[in-house]
Short mmCIF file of C-alpha atoms in Angstrom, two decimals:
data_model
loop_
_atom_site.label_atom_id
_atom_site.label_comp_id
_atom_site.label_asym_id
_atom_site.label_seq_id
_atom_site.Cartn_x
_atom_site.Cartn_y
_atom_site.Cartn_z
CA UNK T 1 13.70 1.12 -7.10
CA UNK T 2 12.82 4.36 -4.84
CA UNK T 3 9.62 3.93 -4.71
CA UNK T 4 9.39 0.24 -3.91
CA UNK T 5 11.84 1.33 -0.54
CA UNK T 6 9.96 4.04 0.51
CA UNK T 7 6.45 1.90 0.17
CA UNK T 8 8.74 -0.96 2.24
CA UNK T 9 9.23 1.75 4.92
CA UNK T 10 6.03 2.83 5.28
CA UNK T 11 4.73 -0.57 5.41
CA UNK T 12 6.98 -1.40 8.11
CA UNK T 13 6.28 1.80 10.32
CA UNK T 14 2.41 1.36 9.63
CA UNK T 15 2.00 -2.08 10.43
CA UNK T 16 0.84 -2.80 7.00
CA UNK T 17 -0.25 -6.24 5.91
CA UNK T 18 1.04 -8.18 2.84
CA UNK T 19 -1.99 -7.26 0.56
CA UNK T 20 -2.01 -3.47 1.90
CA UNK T 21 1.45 -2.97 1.21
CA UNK T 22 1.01 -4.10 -2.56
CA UNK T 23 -1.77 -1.89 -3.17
CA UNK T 24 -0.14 0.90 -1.45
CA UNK T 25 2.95 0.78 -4.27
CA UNK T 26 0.28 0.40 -7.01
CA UNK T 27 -1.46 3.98 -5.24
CA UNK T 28 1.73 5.22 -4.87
CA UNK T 29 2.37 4.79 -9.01
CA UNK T 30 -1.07 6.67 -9.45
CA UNK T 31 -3.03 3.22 -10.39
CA UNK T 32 -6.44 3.32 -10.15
CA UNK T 33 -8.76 1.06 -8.05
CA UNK T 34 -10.10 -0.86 -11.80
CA UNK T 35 -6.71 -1.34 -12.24
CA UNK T 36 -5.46 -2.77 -8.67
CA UNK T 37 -9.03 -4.66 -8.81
CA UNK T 38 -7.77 -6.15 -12.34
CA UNK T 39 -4.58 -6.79 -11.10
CA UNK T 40 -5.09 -9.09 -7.69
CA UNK T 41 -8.22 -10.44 -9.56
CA UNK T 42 -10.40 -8.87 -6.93
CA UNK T 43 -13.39 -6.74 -7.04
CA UNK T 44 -13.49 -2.69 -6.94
CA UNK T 45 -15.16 -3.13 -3.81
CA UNK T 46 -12.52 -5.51 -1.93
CA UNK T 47 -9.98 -2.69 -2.76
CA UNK T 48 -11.90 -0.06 -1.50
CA UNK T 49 -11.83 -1.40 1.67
CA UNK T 50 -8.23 -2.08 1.57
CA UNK T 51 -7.70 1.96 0.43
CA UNK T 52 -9.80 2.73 3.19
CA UNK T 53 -8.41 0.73 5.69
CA UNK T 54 -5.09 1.63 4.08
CA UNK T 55 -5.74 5.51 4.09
CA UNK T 56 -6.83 4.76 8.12
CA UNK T 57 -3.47 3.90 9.05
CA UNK T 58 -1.47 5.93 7.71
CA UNK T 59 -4.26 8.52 8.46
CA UNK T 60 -4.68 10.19 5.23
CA UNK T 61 -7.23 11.45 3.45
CA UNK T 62 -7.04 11.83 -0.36
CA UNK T 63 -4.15 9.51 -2.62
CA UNK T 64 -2.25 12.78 -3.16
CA UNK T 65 -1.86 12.46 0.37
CA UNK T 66 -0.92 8.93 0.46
CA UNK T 67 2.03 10.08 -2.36
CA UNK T 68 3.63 12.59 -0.10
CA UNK T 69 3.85 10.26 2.66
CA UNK T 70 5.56 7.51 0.80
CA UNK T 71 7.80 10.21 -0.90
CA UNK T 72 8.62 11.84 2.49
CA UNK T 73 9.93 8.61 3.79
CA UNK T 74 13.23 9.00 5.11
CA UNK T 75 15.34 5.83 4.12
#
């Protein structure tokens, strides 16, 4: 779908690994860290650091942010 491309984009232009592009898409959907913890079977705290590491990159700030990159991708 759209969203899956534009998530592909940013990961590419970012640098993003594997792990941070998956929970970027999940972000992206409005999932919250329970439910990407739940998902990959890791703790809230493992994908905090991930969103933070994840929000470093792409230098945001909030996930609101994080949505209007992804949806300002130009494919």
């Amino acid at each position: 779908g759209r969203l899956e491309q534009h998530c592909a984009c940013v990961a590419r232009d970012y640098g993003l690994t594997p792990r941070e592009s998956e929970i970027l898409e999940l972000l992206a959907r409005g999932r919250s860290k329970a439910y990407i913890a739940d998902a990959f079977f890791i703790s809230e705290n493992t994908v905090r650091g991930h969103v933070k590491r994840l929000y470093a990159k792409l230098d945001v700030h909030s996930k609101q942010e994080l949505v209007d990159q992804v949806e300002a991708v130009e494919i």
